[in-house]
PDB file of C-alpha atoms in Angstrom:
ATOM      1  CA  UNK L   1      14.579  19.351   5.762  1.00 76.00           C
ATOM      2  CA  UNK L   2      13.630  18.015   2.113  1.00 83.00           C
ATOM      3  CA  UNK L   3      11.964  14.647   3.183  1.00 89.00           C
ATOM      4  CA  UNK L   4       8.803  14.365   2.774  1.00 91.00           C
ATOM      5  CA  UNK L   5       8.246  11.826   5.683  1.00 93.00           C
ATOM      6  CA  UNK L   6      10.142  12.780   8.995  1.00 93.00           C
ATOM      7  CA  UNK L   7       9.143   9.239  10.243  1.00 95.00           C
ATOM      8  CA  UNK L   8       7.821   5.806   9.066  1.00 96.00           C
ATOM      9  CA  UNK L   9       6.369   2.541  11.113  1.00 98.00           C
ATOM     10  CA  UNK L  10       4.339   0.078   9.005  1.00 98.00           C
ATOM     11  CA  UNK L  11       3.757  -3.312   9.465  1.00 98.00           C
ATOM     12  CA  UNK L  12       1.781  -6.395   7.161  1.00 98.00           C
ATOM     13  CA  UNK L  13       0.971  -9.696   7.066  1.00 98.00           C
ATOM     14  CA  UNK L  14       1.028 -12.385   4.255  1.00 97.00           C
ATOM     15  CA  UNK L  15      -0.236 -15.830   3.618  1.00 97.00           C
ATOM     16  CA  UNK L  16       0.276 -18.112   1.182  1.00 96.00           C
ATOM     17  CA  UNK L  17      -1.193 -20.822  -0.167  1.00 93.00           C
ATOM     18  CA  UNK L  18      -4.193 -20.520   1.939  1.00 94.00           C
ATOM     19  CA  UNK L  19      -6.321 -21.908  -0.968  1.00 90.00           C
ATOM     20  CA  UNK L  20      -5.362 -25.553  -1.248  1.00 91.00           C
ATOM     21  CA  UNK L  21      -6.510 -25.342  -5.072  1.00 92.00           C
ATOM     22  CA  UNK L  22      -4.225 -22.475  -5.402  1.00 94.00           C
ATOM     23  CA  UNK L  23      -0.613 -23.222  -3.613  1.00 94.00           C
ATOM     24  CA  UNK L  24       0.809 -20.268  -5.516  1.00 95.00           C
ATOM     25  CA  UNK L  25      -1.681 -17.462  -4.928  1.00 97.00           C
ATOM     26  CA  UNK L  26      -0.952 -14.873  -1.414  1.00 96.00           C
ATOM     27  CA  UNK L  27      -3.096 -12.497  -0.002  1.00 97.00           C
ATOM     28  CA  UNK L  28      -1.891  -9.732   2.664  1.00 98.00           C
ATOM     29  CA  UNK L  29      -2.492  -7.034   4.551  1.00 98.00           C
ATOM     30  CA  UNK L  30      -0.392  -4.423   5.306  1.00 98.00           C
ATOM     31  CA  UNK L  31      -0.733  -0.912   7.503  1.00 98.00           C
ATOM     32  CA  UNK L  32       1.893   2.267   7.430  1.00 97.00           C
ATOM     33  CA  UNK L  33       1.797   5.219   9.240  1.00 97.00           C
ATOM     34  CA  UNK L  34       4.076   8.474   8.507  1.00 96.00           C
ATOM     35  CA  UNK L  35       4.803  11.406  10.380  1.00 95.00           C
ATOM     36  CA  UNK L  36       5.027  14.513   7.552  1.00 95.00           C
ATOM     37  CA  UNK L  37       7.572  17.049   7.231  1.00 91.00           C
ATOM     38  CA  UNK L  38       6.750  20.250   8.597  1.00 87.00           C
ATOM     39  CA  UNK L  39       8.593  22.771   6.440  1.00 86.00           C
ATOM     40  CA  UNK L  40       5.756  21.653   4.063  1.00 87.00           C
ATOM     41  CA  UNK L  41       2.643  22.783   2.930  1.00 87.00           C
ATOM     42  CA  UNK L  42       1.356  18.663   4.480  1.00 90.00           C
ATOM     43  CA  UNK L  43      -0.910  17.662   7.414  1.00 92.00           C
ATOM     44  CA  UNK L  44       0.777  16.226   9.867  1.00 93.00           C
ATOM     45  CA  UNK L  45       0.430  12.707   9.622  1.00 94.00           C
ATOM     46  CA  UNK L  46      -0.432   9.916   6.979  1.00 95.00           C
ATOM     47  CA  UNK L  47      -2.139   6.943   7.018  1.00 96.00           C
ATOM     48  CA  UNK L  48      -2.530   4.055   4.577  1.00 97.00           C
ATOM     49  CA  UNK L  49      -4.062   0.521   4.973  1.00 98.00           C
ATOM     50  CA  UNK L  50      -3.672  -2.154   1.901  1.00 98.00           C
ATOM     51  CA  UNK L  51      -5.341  -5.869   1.092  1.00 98.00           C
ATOM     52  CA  UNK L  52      -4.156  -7.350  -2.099  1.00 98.00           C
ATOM     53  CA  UNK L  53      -4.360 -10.660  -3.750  1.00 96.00           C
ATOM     54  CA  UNK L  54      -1.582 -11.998  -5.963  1.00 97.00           C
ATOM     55  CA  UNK L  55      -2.993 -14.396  -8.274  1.00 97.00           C
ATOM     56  CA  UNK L  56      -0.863 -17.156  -9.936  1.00 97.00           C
ATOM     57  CA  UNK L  57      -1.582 -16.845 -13.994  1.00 97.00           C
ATOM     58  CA  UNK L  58       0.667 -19.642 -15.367  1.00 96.00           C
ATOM     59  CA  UNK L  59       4.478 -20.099 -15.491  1.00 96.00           C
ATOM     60  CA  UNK L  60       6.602 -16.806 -14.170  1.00 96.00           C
ATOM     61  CA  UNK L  61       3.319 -14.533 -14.383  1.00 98.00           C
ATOM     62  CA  UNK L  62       1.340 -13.324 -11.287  1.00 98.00           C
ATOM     63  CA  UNK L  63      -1.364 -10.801 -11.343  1.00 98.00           C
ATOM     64  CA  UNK L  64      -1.926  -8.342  -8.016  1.00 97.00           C
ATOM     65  CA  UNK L  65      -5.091  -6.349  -7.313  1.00 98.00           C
ATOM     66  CA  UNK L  66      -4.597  -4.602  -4.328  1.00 98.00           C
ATOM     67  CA  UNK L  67      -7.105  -1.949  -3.045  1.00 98.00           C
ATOM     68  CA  UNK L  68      -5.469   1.185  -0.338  1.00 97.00           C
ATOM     69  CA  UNK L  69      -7.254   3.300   1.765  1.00 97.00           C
ATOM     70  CA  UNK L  70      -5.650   6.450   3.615  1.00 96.00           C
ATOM     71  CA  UNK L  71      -8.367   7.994   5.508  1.00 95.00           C
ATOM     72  CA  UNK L  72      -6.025  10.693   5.977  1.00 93.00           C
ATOM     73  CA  UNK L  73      -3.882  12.052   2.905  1.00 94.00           C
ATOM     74  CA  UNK L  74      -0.926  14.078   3.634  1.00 92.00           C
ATOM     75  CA  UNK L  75      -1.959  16.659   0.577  1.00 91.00           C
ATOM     76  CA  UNK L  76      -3.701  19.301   2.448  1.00 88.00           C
ATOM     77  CA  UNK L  77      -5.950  19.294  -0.770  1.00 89.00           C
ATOM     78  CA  UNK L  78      -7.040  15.715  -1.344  1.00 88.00           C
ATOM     79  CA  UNK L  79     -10.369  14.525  -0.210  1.00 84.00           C
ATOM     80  CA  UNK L  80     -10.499  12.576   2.796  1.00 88.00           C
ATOM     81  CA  UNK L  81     -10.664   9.667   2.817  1.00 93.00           C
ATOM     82  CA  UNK L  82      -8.744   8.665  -0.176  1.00 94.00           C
ATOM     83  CA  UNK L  83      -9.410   5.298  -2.324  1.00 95.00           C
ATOM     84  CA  UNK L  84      -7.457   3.731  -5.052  1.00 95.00           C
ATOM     85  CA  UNK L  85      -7.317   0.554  -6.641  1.00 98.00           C
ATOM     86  CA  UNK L  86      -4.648  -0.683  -8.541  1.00 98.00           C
ATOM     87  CA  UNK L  87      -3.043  -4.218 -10.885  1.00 98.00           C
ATOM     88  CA  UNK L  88       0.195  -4.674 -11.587  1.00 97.00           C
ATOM     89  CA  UNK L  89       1.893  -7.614 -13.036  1.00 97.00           C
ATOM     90  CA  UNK L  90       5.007  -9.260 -11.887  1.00 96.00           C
ATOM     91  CA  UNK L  91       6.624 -11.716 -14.347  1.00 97.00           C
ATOM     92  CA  UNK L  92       9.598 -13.676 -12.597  1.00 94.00           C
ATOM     93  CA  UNK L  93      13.043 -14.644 -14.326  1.00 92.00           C
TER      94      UNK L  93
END
C-alpha cells in the first residue's frame, strides 16, 4: 500500500570495448517500465529509456554521462516528456 511502484520490468544492453582504441570504455542502453501505486496522487504508469557512456579516465577512475528520457513521468505535475542528463564518477578499489 506504501510502494510507490506496484510493478517493475526493465531490461538493457551493454557493450564493451566496442572501440578497439578504448578496451575499457562501455556504452548501454537500458529501458524500464513501472506500473504506479494507486493509493497515490501518480499516473498510472512510468516510463524511462537511458544511453550512457562510461569512459575509462586512467587507473580505478571511470567517468559516465548518461542521458534518460521518460516521456511519461509518474508526478501528475511534471512536464511531459521529461529530460535529464547526468555524470557520475565511479572510482574502483
Amino acid at each position: 500500500r506504501t510502494m510507490i511502484a506496484t510493478c517493475y520490468v526493465g531490461i538493457g544492453v551493454t557493450g564493451f570495448g566496442l572501440i578497439p582504441a578504448r578496451p575499457r570504455d562501455s556504452v548501454g542502453a537500458g529501458v524500464a517500465w513501472s506500473w504506479l501505486n494507486r493509493n497515490r496522487d501518480l499516473r498510472p504508469q512510468e516510463t524511462m529509456l537511458q544511453v550512457y557512456d562510461q569512459v575509462h579516465v586512467i587507473g580505478a577512475v571511470y567517468l559516465q554521462p548518461a542521458l534518460t528520457l521518460s516521456p511519461n513521468p509518474g508526478e501528475k505535475t511534471a512536464r511531459r516528456p521529461a529530460v535529464t542528463f547526468t555524470v557520475q564518477s565511479t572510482v574502483l578499489f
